[in-house]
PDB file of C-alpha atoms in Angstrom:
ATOM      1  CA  UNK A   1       0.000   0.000   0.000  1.00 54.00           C
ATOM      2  CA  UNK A   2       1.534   3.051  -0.892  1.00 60.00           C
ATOM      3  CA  UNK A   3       1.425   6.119   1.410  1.00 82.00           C
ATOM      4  CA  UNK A   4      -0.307   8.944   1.214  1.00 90.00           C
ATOM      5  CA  UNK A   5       2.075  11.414  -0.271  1.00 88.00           C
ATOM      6  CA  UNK A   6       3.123   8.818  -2.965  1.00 91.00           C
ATOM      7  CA  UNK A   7      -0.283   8.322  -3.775  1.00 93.00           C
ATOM      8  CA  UNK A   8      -0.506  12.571  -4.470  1.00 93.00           C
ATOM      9  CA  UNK A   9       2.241  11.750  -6.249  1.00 92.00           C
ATOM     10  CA  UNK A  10       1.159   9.189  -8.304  1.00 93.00           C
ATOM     11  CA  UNK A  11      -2.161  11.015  -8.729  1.00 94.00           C
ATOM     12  CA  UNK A  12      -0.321  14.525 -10.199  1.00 94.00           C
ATOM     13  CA  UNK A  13       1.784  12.306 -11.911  1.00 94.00           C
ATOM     14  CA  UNK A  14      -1.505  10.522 -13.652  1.00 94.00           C
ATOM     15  CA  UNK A  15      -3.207  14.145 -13.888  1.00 94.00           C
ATOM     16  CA  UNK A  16      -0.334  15.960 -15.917  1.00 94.00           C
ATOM     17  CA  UNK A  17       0.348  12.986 -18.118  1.00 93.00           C
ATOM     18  CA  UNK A  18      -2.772  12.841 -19.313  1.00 91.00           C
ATOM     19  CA  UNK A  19      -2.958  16.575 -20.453  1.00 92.00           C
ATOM     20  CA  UNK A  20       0.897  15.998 -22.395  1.00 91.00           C
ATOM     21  CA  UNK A  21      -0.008  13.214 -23.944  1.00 89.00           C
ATOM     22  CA  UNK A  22      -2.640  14.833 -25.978  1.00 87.00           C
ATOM     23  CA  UNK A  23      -0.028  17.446 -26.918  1.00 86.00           C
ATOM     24  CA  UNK A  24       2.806  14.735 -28.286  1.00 86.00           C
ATOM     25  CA  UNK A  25       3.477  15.637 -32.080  1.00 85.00           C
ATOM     26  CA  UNK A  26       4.662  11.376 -32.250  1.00 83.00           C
ATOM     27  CA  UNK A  27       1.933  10.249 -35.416  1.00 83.00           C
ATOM     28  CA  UNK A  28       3.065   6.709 -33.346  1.00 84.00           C
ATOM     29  CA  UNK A  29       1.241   7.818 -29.919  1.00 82.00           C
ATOM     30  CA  UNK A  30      -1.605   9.799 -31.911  1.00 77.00           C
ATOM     31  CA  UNK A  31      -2.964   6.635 -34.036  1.00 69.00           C
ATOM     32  CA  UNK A  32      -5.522   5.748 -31.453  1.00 62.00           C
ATOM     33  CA  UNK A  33      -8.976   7.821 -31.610  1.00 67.00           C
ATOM     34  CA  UNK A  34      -8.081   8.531 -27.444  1.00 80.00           C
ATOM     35  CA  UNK A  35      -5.484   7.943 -25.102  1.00 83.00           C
ATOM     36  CA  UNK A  36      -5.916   8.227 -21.253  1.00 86.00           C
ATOM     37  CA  UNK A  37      -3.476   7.621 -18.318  1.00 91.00           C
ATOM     38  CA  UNK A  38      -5.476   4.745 -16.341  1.00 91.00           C
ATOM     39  CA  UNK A  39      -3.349   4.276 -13.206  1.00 93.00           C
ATOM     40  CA  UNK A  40       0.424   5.402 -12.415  1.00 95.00           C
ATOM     41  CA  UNK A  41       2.633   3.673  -9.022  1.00 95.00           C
ATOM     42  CA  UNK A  42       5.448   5.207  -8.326  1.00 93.00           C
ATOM     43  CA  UNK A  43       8.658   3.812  -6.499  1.00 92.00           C
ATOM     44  CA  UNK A  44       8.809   5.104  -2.456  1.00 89.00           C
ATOM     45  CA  UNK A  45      12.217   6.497  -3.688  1.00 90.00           C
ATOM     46  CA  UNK A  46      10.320   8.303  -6.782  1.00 89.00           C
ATOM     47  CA  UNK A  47      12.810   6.921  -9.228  1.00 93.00           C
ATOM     48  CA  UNK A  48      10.871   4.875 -11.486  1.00 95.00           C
ATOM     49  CA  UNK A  49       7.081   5.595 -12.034  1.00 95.00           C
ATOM     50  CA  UNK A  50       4.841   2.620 -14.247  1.00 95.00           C
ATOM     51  CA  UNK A  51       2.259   4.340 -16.462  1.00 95.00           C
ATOM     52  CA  UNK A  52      -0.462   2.423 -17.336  1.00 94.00           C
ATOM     53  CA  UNK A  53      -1.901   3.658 -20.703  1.00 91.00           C
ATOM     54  CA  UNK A  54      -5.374   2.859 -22.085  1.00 87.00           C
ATOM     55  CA  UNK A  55      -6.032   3.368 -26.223  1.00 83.00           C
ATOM     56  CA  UNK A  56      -9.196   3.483 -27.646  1.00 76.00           C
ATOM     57  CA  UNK A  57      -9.734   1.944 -31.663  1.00 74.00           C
ATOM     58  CA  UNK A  58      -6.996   0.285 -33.532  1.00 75.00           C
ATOM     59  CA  UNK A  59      -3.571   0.720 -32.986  1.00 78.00           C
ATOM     60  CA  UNK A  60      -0.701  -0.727 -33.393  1.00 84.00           C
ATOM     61  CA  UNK A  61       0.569  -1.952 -29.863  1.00 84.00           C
ATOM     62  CA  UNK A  62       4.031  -2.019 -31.134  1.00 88.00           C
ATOM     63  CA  UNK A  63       4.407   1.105 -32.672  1.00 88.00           C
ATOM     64  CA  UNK A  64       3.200   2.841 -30.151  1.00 88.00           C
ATOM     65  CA  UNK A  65       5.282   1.665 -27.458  1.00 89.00           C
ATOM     66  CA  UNK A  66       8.230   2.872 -29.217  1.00 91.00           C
ATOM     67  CA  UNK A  67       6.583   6.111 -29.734  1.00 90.00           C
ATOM     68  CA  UNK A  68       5.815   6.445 -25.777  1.00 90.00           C
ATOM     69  CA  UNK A  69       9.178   5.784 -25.221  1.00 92.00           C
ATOM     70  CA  UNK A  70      10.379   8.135 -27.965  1.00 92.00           C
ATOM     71  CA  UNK A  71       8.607  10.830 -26.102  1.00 92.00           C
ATOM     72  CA  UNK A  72       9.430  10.004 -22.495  1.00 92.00           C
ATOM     73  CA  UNK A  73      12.366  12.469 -22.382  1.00 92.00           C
ATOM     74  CA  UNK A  74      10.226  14.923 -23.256  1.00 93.00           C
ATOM     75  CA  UNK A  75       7.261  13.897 -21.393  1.00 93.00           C
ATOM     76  CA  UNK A  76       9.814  13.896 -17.670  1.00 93.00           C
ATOM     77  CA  UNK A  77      11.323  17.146 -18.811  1.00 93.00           C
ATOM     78  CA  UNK A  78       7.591  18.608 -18.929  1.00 92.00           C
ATOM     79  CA  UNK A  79       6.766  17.113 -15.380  1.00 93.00           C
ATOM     80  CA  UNK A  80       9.516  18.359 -13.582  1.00 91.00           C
ATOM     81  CA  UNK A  81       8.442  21.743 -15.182  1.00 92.00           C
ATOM     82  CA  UNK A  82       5.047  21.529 -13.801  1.00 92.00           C
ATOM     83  CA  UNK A  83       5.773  19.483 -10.669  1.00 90.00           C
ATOM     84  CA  UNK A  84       7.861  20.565  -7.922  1.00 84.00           C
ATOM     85  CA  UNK A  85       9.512  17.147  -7.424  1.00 83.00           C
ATOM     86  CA  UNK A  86      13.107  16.507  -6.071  1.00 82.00           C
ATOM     87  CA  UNK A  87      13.850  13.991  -8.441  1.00 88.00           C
ATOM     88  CA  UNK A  88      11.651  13.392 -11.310  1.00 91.00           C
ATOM     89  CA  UNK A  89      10.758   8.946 -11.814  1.00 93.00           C
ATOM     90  CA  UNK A  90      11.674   7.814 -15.252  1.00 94.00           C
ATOM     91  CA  UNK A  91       8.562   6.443 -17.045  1.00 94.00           C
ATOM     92  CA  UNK A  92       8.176   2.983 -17.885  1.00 94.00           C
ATOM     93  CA  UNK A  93       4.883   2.631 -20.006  1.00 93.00           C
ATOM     94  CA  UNK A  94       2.400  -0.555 -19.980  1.00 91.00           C
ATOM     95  CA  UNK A  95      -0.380  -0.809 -22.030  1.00 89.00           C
ATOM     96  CA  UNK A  96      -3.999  -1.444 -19.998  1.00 86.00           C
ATOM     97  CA  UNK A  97      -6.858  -3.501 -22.071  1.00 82.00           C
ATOM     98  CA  UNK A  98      -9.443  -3.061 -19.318  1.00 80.00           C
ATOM     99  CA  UNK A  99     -11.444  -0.640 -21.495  1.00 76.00           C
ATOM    100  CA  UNK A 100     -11.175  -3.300 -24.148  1.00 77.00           C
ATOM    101  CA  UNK A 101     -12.155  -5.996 -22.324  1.00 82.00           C
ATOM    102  CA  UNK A 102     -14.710  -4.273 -20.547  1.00 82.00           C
ATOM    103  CA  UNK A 103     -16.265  -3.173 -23.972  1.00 81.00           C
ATOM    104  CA  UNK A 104     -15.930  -6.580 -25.193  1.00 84.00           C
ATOM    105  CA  UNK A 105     -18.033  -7.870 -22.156  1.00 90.00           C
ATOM    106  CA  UNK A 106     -20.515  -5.496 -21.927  1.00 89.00           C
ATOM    107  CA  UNK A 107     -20.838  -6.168 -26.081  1.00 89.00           C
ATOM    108  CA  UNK A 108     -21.224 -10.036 -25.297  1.00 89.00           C
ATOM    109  CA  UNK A 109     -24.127  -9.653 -22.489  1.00 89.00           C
ATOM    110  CA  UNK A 110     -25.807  -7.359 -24.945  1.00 89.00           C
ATOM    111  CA  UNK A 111     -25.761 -10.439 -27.571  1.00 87.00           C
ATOM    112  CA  UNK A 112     -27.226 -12.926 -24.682  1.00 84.00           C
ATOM    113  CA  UNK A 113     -30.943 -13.807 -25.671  1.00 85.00           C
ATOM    114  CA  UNK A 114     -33.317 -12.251 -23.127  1.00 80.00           C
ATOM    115  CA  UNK A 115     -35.125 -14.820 -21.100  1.00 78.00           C
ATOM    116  CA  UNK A 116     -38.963 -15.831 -21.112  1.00 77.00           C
ATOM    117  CA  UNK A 117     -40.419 -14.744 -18.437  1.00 74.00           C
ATOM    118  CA  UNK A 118     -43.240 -17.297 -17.595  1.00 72.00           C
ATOM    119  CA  UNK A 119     -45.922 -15.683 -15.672  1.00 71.00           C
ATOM    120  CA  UNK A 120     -49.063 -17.392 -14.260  1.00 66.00           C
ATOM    121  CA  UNK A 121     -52.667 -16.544 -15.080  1.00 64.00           C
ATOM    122  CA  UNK A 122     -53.484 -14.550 -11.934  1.00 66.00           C
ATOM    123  CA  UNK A 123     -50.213 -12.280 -12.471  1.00 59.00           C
ATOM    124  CA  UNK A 124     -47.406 -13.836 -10.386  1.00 60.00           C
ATOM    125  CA  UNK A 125     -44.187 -15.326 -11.926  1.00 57.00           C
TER     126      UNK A 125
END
């Protein structure tokens, strides 16, 4: 569990990111129709920071990996301009599906034929 001040961290962290990457010029990081910052933990020593990134549409995973990481010299430059941290963590990107997946579900139960509800001549089921 991380403490309370990490967590701030980790929540400014989430907060900025999210507003630079829709300002990264990469065509590599800009194929997908959205891009949001789902959930960031940063190290207690605030040296590394793991970035979970969710895409919306098609993209290609690969590409866009080396695009985030293409960019994530410019991306730590940007929050240690905008947050007052000692030492700024150096971003390690993963790519979340839980938007996927969660689409994907919620598309499936849609599909599931409704069931017959049997009810008995005076009214009750």
């Amino acid at each position: 569990m991380a403490s309370n001040k990490i967590q701030r961290i980790n929540d400014d962290i989430q907060f900025v990111l999210a507003e630079l990457l829709r300002s990264v010029k990469d065509p590599r990081v800009q194929q997908g129709s959205m891009v949001s910052v789902v959930r960031v933990d940063t190290t207690g020593d605030l040296r590394y920071a793991k970035v979970w990134v969710s895409v919306l549409g098609e993209v290609n995973e690969k590409e866009f990996r080396r695009g985030l990481r293409s960019a994530s010299g410019w991306l730590r430059r940007e929050l240690g301009r905008r947050l007052s941290l000692r030492c700024v963590p150096e971003l390690m990107f993963e790519l979340d599906h839980s938007i996927e997946t969660g689409a994907h579900i919620s598309r499936l139960l849609s599909e599931l034929p409704q069931p017959i509800s049997r009810e008995e001549p005076d009214g009750t089921a």
